[in-house]
mmCIF file of C-alpha atoms and ligand atoms in Angstrom:
data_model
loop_
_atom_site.group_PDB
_atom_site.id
_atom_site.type_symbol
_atom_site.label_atom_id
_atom_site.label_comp_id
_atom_site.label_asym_id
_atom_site.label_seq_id
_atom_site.Cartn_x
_atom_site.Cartn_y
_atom_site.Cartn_z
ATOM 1 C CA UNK A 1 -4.414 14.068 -57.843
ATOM 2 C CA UNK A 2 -4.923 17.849 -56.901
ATOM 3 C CA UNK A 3 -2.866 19.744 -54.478
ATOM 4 C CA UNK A 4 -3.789 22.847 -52.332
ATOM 5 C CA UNK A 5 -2.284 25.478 -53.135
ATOM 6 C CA UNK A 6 -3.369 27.638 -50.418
ATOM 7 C CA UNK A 7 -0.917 24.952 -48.203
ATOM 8 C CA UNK A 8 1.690 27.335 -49.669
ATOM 9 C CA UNK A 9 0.535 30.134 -47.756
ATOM 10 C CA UNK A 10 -0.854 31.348 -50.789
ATOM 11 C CA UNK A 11 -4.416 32.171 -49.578
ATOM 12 C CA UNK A 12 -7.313 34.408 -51.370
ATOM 13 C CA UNK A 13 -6.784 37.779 -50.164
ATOM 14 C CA UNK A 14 -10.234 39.266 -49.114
ATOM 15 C CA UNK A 15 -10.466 42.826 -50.888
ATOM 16 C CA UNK A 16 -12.393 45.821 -49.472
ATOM 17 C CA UNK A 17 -13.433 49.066 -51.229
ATOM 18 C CA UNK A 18 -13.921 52.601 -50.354
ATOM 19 C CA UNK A 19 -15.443 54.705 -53.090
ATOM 20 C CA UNK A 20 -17.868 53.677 -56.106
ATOM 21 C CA UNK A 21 -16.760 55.568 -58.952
ATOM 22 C CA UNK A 22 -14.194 55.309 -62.180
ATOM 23 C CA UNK A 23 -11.185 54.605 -59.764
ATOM 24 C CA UNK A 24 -13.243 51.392 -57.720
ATOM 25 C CA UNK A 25 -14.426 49.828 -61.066
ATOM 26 C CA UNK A 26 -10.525 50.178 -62.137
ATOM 27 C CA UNK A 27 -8.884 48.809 -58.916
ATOM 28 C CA UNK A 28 -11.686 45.990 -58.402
ATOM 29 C CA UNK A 29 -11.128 44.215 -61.577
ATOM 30 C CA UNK A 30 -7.234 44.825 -60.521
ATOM 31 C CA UNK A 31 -7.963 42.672 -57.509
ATOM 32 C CA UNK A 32 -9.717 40.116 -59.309
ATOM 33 C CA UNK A 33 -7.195 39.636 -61.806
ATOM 34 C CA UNK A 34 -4.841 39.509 -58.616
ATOM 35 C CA UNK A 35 -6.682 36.462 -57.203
ATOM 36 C CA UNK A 36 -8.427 38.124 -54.877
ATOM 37 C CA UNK A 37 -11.956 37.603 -53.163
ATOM 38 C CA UNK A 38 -13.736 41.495 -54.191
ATOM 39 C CA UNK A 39 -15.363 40.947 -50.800
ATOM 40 C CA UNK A 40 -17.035 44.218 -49.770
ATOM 41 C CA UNK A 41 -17.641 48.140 -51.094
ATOM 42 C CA UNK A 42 -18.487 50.792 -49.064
ATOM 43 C CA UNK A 43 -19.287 54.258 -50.308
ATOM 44 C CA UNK A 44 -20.640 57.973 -49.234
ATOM 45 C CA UNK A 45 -24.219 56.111 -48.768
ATOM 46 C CA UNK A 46 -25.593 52.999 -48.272
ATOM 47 C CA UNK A 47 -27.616 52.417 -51.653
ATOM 48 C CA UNK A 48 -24.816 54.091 -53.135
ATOM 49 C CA UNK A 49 -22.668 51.451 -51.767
ATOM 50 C CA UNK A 50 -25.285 48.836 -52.585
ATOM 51 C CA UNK A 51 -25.150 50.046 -56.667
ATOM 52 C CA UNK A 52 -21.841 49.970 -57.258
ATOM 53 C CA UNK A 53 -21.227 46.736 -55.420
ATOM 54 C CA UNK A 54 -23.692 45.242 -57.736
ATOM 55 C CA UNK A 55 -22.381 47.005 -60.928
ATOM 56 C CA UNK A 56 -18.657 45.736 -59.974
ATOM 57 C CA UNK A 57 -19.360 42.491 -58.815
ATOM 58 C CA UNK A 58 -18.392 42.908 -54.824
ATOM 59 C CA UNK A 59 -20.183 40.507 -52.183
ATOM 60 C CA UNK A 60 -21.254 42.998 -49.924
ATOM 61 C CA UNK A 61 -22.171 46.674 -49.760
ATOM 62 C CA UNK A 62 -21.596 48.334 -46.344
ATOM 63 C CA UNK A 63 -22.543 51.554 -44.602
ATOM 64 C CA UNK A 64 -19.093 52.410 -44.107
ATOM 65 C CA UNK A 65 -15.593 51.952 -43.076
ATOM 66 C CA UNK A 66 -16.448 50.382 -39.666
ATOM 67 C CA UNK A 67 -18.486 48.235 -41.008
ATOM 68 C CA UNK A 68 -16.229 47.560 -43.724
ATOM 69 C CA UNK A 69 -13.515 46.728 -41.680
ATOM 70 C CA UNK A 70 -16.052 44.334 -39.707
ATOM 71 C CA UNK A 71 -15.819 42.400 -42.794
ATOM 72 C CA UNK A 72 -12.288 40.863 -41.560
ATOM 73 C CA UNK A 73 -10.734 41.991 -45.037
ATOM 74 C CA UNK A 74 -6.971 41.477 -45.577
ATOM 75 C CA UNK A 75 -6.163 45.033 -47.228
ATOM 76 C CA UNK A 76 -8.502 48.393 -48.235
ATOM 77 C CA UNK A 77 -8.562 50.244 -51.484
ATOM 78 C CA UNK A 78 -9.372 53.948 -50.758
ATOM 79 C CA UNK A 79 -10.690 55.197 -53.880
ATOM 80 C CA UNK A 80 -12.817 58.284 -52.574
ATOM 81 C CA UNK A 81 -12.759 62.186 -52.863
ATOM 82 C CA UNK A 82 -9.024 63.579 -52.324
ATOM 83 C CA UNK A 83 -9.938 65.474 -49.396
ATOM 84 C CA UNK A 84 -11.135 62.278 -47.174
ATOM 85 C CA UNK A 85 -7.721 60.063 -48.634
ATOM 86 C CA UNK A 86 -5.602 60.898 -45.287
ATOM 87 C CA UNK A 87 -8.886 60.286 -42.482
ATOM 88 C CA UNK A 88 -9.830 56.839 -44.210
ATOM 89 C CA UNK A 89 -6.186 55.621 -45.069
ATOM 90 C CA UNK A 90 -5.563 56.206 -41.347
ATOM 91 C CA UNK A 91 -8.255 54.404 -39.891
ATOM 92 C CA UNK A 92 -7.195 51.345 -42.241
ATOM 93 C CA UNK A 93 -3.550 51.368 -40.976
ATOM 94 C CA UNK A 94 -4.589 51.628 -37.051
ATOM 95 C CA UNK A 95 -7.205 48.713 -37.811
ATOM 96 C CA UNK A 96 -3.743 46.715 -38.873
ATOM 97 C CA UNK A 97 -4.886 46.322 -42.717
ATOM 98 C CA UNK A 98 -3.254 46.482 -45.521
ATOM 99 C CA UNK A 99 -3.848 49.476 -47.715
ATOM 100 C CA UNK A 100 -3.878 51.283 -51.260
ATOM 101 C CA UNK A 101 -4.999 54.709 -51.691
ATOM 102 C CA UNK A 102 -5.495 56.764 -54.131
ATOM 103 C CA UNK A 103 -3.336 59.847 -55.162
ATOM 104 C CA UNK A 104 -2.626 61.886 -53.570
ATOM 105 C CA UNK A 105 -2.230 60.436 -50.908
ATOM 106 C CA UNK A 106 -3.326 63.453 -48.636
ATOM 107 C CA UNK A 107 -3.350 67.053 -49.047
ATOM 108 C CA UNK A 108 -0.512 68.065 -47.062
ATOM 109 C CA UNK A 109 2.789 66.879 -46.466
ATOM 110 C CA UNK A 110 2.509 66.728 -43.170
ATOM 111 C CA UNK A 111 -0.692 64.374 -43.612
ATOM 112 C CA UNK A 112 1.430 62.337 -46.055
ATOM 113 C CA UNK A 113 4.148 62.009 -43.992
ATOM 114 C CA UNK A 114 1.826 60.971 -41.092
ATOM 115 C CA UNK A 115 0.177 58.045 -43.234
ATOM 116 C CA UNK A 116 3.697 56.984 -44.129
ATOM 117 C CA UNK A 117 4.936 56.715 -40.641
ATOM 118 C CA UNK A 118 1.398 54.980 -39.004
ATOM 119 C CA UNK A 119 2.127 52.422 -41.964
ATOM 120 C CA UNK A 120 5.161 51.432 -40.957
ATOM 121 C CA UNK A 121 5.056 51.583 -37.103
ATOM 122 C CA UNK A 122 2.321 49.001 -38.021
ATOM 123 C CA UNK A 123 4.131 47.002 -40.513
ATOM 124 C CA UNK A 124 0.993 47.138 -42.922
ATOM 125 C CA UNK A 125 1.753 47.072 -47.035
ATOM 126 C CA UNK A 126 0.828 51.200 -48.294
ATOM 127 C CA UNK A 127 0.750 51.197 -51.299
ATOM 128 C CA UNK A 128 -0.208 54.443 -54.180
ATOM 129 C CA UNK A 129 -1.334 53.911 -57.519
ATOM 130 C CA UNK A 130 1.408 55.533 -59.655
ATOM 131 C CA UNK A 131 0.476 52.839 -62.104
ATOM 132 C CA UNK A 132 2.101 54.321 -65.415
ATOM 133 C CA UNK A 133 5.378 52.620 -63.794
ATOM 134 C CA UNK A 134 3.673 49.204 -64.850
ATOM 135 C CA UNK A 135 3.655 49.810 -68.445
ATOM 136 C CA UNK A 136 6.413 47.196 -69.494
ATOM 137 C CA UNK A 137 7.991 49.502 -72.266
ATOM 138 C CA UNK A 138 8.316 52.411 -68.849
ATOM 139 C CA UNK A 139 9.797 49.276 -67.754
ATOM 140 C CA UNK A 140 12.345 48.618 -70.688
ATOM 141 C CA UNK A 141 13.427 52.790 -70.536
ATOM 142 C CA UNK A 142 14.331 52.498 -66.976
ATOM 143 C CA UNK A 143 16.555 49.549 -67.347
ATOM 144 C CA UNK A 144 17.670 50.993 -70.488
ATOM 145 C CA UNK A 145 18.629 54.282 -68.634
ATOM 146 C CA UNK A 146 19.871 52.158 -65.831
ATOM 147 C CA UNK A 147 22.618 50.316 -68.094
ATOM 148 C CA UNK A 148 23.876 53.811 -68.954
ATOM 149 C CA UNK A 149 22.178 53.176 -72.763
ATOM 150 C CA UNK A 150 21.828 56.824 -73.146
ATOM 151 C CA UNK A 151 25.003 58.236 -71.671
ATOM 152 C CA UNK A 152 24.601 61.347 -68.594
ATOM 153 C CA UNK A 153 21.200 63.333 -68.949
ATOM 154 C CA UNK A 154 21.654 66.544 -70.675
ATOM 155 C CA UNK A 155 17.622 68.122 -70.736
ATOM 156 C CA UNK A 156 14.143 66.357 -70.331
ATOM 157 C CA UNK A 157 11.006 67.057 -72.167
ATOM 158 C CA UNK A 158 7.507 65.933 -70.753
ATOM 159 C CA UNK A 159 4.040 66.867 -70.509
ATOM 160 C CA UNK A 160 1.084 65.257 -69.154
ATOM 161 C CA UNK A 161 -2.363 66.423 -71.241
ATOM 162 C CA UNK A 162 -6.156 66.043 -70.903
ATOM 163 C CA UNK A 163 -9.013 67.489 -71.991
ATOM 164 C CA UNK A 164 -11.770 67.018 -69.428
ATOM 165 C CA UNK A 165 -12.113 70.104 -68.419
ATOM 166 C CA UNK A 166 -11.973 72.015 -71.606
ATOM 167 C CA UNK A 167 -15.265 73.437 -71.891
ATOM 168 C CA UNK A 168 -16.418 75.917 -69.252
ATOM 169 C CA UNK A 169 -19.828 73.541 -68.134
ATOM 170 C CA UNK A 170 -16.880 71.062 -66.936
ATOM 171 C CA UNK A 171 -17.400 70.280 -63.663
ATOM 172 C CA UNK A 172 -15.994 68.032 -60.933
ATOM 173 C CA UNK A 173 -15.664 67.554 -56.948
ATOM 174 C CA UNK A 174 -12.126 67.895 -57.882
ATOM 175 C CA UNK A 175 -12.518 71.704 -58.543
ATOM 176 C CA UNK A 176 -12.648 73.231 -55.171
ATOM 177 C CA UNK A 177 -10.375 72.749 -52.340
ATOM 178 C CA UNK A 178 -12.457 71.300 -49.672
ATOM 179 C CA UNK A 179 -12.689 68.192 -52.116
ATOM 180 C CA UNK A 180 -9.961 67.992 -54.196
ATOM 181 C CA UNK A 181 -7.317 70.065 -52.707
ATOM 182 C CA UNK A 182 -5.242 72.630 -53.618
ATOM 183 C CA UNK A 183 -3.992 71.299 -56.459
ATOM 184 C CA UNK A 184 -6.093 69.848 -59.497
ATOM 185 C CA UNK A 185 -4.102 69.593 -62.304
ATOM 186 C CA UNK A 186 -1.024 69.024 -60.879
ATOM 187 C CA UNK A 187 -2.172 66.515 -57.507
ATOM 188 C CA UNK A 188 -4.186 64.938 -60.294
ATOM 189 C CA UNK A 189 -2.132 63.989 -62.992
ATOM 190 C CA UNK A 190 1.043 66.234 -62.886
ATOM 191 C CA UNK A 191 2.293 63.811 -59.966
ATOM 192 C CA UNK A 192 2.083 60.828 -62.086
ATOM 193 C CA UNK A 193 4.441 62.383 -64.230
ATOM 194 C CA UNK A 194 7.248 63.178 -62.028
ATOM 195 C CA UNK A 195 6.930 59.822 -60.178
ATOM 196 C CA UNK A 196 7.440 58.486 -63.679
ATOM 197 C CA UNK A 197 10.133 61.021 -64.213
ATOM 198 C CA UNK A 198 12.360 60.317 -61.535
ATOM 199 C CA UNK A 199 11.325 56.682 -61.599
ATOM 200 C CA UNK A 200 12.635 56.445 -64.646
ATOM 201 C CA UNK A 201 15.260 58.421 -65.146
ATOM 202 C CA UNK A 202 16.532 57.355 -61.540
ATOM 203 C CA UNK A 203 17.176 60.728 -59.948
ATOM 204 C CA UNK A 204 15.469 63.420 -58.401
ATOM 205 C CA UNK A 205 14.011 67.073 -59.583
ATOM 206 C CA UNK A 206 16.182 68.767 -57.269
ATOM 207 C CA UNK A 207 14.457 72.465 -58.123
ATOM 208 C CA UNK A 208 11.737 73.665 -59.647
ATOM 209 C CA UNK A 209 9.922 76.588 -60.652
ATOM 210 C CA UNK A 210 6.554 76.711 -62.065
ATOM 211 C CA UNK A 211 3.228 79.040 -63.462
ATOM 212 C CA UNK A 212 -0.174 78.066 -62.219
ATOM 213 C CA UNK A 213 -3.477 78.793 -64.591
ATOM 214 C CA UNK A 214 -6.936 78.807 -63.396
ATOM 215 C CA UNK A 215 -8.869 79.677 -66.952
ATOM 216 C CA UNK A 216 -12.487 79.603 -65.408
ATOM 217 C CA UNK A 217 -13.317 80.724 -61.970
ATOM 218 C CA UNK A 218 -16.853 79.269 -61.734
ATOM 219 C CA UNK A 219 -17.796 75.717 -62.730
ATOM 220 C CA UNK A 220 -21.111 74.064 -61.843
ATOM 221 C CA UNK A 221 -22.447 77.397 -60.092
ATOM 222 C CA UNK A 222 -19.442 77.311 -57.380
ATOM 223 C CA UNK A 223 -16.153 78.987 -57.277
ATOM 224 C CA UNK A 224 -12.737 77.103 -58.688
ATOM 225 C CA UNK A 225 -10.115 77.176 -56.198
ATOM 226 C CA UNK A 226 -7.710 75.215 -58.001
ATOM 227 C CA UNK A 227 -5.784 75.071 -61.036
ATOM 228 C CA UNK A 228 -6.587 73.589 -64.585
ATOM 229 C CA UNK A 229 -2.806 73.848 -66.029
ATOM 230 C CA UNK A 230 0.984 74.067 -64.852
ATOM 231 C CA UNK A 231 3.870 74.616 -66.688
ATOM 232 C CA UNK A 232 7.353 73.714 -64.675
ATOM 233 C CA UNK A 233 11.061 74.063 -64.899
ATOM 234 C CA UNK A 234 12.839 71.808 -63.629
ATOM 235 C CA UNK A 235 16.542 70.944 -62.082
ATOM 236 C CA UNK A 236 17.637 67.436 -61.956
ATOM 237 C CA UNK A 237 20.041 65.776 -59.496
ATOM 238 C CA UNK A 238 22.722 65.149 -62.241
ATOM 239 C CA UNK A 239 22.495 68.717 -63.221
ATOM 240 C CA UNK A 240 19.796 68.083 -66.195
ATOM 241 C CA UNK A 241 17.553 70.363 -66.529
ATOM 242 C CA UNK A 242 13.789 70.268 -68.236
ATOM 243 C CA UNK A 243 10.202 71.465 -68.778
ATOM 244 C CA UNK A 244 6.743 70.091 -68.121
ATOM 245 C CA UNK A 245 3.368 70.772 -69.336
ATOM 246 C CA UNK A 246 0.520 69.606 -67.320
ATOM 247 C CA UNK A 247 -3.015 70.521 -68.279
ATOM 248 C CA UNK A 248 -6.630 69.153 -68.304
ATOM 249 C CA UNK A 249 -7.549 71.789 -70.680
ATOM 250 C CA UNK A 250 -5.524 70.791 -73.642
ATOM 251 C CA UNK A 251 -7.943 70.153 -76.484
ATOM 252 C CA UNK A 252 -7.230 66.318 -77.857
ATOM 253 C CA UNK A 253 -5.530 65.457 -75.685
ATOM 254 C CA UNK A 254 -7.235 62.737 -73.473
ATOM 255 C CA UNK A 255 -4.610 60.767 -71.168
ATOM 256 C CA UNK A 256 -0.951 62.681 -73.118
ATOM 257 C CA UNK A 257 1.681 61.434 -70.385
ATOM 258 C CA UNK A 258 4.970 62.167 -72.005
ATOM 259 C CA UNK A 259 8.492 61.376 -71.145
ATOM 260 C CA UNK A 260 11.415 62.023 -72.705
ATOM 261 C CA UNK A 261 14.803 61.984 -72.030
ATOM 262 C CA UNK A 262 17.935 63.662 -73.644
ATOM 263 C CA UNK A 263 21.314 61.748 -73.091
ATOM 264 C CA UNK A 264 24.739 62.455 -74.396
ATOM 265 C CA UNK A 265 24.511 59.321 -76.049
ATOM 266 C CA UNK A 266 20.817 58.561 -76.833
ATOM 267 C CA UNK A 267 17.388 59.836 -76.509
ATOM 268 C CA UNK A 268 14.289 57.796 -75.186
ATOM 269 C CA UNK A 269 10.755 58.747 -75.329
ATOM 270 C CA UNK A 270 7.681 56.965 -74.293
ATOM 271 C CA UNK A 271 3.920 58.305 -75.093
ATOM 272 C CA UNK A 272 1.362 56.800 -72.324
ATOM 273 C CA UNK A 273 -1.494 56.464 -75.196
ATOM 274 C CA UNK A 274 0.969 54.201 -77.453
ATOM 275 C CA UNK A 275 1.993 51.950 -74.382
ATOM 276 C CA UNK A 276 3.465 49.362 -76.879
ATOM 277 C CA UNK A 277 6.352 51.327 -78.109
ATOM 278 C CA UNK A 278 9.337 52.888 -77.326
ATOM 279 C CA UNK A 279 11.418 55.419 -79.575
ATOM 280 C CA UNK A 280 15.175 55.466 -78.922
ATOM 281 C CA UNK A 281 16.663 58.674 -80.935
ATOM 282 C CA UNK A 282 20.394 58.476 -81.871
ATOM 283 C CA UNK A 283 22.286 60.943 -84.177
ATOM 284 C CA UNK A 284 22.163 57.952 -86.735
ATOM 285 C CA UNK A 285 19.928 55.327 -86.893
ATOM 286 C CA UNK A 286 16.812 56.639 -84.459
ATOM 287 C CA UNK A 287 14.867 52.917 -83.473
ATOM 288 C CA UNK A 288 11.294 52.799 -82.506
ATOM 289 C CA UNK A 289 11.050 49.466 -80.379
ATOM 290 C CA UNK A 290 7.356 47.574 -79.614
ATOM 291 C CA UNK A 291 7.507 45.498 -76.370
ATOM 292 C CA UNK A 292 8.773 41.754 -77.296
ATOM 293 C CA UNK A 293 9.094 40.138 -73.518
ATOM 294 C CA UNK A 294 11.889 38.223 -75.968
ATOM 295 C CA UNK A 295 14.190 40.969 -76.362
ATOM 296 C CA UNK A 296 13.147 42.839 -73.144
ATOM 297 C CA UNK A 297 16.134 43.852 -70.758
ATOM 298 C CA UNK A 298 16.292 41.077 -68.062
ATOM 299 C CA UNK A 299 13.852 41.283 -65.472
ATOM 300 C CA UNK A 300 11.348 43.534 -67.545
ATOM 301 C CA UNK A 301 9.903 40.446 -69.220
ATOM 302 C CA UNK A 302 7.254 39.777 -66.226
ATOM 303 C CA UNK A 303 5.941 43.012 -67.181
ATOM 304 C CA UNK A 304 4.271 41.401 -70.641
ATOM 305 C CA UNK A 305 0.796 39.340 -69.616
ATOM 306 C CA UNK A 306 0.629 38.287 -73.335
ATOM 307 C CA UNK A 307 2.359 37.919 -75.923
ATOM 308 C CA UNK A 308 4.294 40.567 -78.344
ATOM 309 C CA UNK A 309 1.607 41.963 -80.493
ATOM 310 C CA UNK A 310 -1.340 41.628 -78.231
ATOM 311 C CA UNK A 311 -1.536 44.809 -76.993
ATOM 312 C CA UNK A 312 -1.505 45.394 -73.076
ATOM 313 C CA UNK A 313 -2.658 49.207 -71.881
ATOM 314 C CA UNK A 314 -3.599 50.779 -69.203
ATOM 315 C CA UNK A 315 -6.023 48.058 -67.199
ATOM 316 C CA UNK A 316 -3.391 46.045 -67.552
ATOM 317 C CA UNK A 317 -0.647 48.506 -66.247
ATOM 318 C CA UNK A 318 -3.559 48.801 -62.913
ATOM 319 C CA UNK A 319 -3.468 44.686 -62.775
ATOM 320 C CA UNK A 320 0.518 44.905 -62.316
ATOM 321 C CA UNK A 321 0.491 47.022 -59.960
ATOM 322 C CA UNK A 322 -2.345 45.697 -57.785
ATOM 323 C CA UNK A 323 -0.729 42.160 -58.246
ATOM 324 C CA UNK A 324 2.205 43.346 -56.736
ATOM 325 C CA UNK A 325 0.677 45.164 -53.956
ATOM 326 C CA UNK A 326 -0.661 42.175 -52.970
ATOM 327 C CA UNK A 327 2.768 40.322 -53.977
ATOM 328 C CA UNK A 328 4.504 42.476 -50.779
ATOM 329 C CA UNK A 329 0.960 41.400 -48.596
ATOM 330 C CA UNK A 330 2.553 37.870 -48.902
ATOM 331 C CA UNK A 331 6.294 38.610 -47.465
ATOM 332 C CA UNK A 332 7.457 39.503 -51.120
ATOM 333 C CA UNK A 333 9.552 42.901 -52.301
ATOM 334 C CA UNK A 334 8.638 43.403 -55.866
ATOM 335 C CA UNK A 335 11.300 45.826 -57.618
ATOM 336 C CA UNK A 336 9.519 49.555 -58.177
ATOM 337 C CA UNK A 337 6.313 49.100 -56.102
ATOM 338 C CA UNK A 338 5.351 52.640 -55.772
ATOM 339 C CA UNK A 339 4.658 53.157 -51.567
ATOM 340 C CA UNK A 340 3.178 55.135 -49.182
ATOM 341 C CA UNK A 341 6.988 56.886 -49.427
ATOM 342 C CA UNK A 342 6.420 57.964 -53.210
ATOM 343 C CA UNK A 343 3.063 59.565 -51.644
ATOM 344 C CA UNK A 344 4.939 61.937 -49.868
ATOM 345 C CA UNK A 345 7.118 62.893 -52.454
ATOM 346 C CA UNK A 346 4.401 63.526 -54.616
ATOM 347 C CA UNK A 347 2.737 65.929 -51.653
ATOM 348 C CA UNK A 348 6.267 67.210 -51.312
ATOM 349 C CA UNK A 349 6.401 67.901 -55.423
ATOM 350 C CA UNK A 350 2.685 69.659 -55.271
ATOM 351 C CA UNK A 351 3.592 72.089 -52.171
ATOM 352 C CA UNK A 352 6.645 73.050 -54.137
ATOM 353 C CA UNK A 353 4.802 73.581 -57.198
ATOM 354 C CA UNK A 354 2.128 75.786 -55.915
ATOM 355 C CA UNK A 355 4.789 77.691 -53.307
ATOM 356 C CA UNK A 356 6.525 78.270 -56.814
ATOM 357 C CA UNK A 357 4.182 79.693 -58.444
ATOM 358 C CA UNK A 358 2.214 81.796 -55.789
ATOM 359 C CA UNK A 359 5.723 83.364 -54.648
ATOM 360 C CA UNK A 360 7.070 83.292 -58.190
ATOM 361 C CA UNK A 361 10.488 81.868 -56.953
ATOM 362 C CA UNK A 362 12.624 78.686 -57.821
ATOM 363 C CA UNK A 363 11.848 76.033 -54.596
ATOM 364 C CA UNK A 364 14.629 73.276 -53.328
ATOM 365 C CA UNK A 365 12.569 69.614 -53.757
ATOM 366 C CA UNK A 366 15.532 67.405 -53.146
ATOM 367 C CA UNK A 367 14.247 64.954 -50.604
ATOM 368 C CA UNK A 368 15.826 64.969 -47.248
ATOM 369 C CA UNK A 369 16.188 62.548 -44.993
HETATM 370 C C1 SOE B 1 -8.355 61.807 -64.230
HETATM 371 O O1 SOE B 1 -7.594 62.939 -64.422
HETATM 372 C C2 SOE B 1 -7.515 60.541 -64.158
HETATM 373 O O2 SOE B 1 -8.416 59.469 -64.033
HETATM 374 C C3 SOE B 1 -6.542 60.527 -62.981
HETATM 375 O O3 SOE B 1 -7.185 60.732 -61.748
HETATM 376 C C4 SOE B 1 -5.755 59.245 -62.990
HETATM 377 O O4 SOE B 1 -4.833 59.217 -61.945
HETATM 378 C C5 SOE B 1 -5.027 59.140 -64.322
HETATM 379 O O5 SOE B 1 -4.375 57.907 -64.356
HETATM 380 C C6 SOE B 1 -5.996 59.235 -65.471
HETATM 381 O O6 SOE B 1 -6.754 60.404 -65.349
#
């Protein structure tokens, strides 16, 4: 006998994509692993559309988002140029769909904010990919941190490293303002980081004051407007206090993300490029834990696809996060699903950061409201 389990109200969710580069190949095999039906791709061109639909494995290519949205799909994936995030996200929420979209969310607070509030006036899922939150051993920190395992937090220590744009023939849309906004370095990567920072460490960077550095002002035969490196202090809610390092001109270093926390009672550090692990320093007896869904804190287990020792990375980090996206698209509330909320606060973090630096001045970033 078979059953239907779409009776449950567990139907395919149909999947549409804006965008056909790195960040669409990463999200669509997300929704597939989700369930979903990768239904239709849109991009800044037709063929261009039609290429990458065929490369990824989507049904349809279309011209663009009209037509896209013609295509009576259940949520959007905005995975195009920064600058066009806020106009396309927008559309998708007043066309009563379902959306993720790419960090950052928009350039502005005030554009963030704007998404935030259209999303839920509408009641649609918003969702932002601050997927680093879906490793299970980021997982296993925050619980540990949660349970008081390290004691009050004394100082923090994190960077977030690349080398991409090393060499002065680097190039990328991201480099000027009219595409990528007026942040690079930070909007790019350096949010990631403090979502995971205060995600994890559950509190806030409360003030901050931070150094901008633009090494090349020409790439590609056009001026940079942009930064390629930030370094930050930082004030935490509890009174902690820390630095960060964020960079895309690090030699080396390819994808460094960096956390760690200093407790009165324990230290925890997790490295983004060793996903598996977890080191727990203690005055006696420092541990370095691998991810065992076994001896995970409760409710971190579902975080492990496979078993311990079959390593899980960063696809697989996407695939949670996408999964649950969709999760809250059928009436559930996963714990820690980063939203259209954790957008803003990024926005908020990156107009902070650059006020910082251009007036050389410490900046209040506790969130209000
Ligand atoms: C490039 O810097 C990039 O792909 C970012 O845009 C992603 O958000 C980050 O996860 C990896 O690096």
């Amino acid at each position: 006998m078979t059953t239907d389990v779409t009776a449950t109200g567990v139907g395919t969710i149909r999947s549409g994509f804006l965008g056909g580069g790195f960040m669409a190949q990463v999200h669509s095999r997300a929704a597939r692993a989700a369930g979903a039906s990768t239904a239709v791709l849109a991009s800044s061109s037709l063929e261009r559309a039609f290429t990458a639909a065929q490369d990824l494995g989507i049904d349809r290519a279309a011209s663009d988002i009209a037509e896209l949205l013609a295509e009576d799909v259940d949520i959007v994936h905005v995975c195009t140029p920064n600058a066009t995030h806020a106009a396309l996200a927008l559309a998708v929420i007043e066309a009563g769909v379902h959306v993720i979209c790419e960090k950052p969310l928009a350039t502005t607070v005030a554009d963030a904010q704007r998404l935030a509030d259209a999303a839920e006036d509408r009641g649609v899922v918003a969702a932002v990919p601050f997927v680093y939150r879906y490793h299970p051993m980021v997982r296993e920190a925050r619980a540990r941190v949660a349970a008081g395992e390290i004691g009050e937090l004394i100082t923090v220590d994190c960077g977030y490293l690349q080398d991409w744009m090393l060499l002065p023939g680097d190039d990328d849309w991201r480099v000027t303002s009219a595409d990528g906004g007026p942040s690079r370095a930070f909007a790019d990567i350096g949010s990631h980081l403090c979502d995971l920072l205060e995600f994890v460490a559950g509190e806030r960077i409360v003030r901050l004051t931070a150094r901008t550095r633009r090494v090349y002002e020409e790439r590609g035969n056009r001026p940079v407007t942009n930064e390629d490196a930030v370094s930050i202090l930082v004030e935490m809610s509890s009174g902690a206090i820390g630095t960060l390092l964020v960079s895309q001109m690090a030699a080396g270093r390819k994808n460094a993300l960096t956390l760690e926390l200093h407790g009165a009672q324990a230290s925890i550090r997790f490295d983004q490029e060793r996903p598996e692990e977890l080191w727990v320093g203690q005055r006696e007896g420092s541990q370095h834990l691998f991810r065992d869904p076994q001896t995970a804190h409760p409710g971190v287990a579902r975080f492990s696809v496979v078993p311990a020792g079959h390593a899980q990375g960063y696809q697989d980090a996407f695939n949670g996060f996408v999964a649950d996206a969709y999760a809250a698209i059928r009436g559930e509330t996963p714990d820690g699903l980063p939203t259209f909320a954790d957008g803003v606060r990024a926005a908020q973090l990156t107009e902070a950061v650059l006020l910082a630096a251009r007036e050389e001045r410490w900046v209040d970033t506790a969130p209000t409201g």
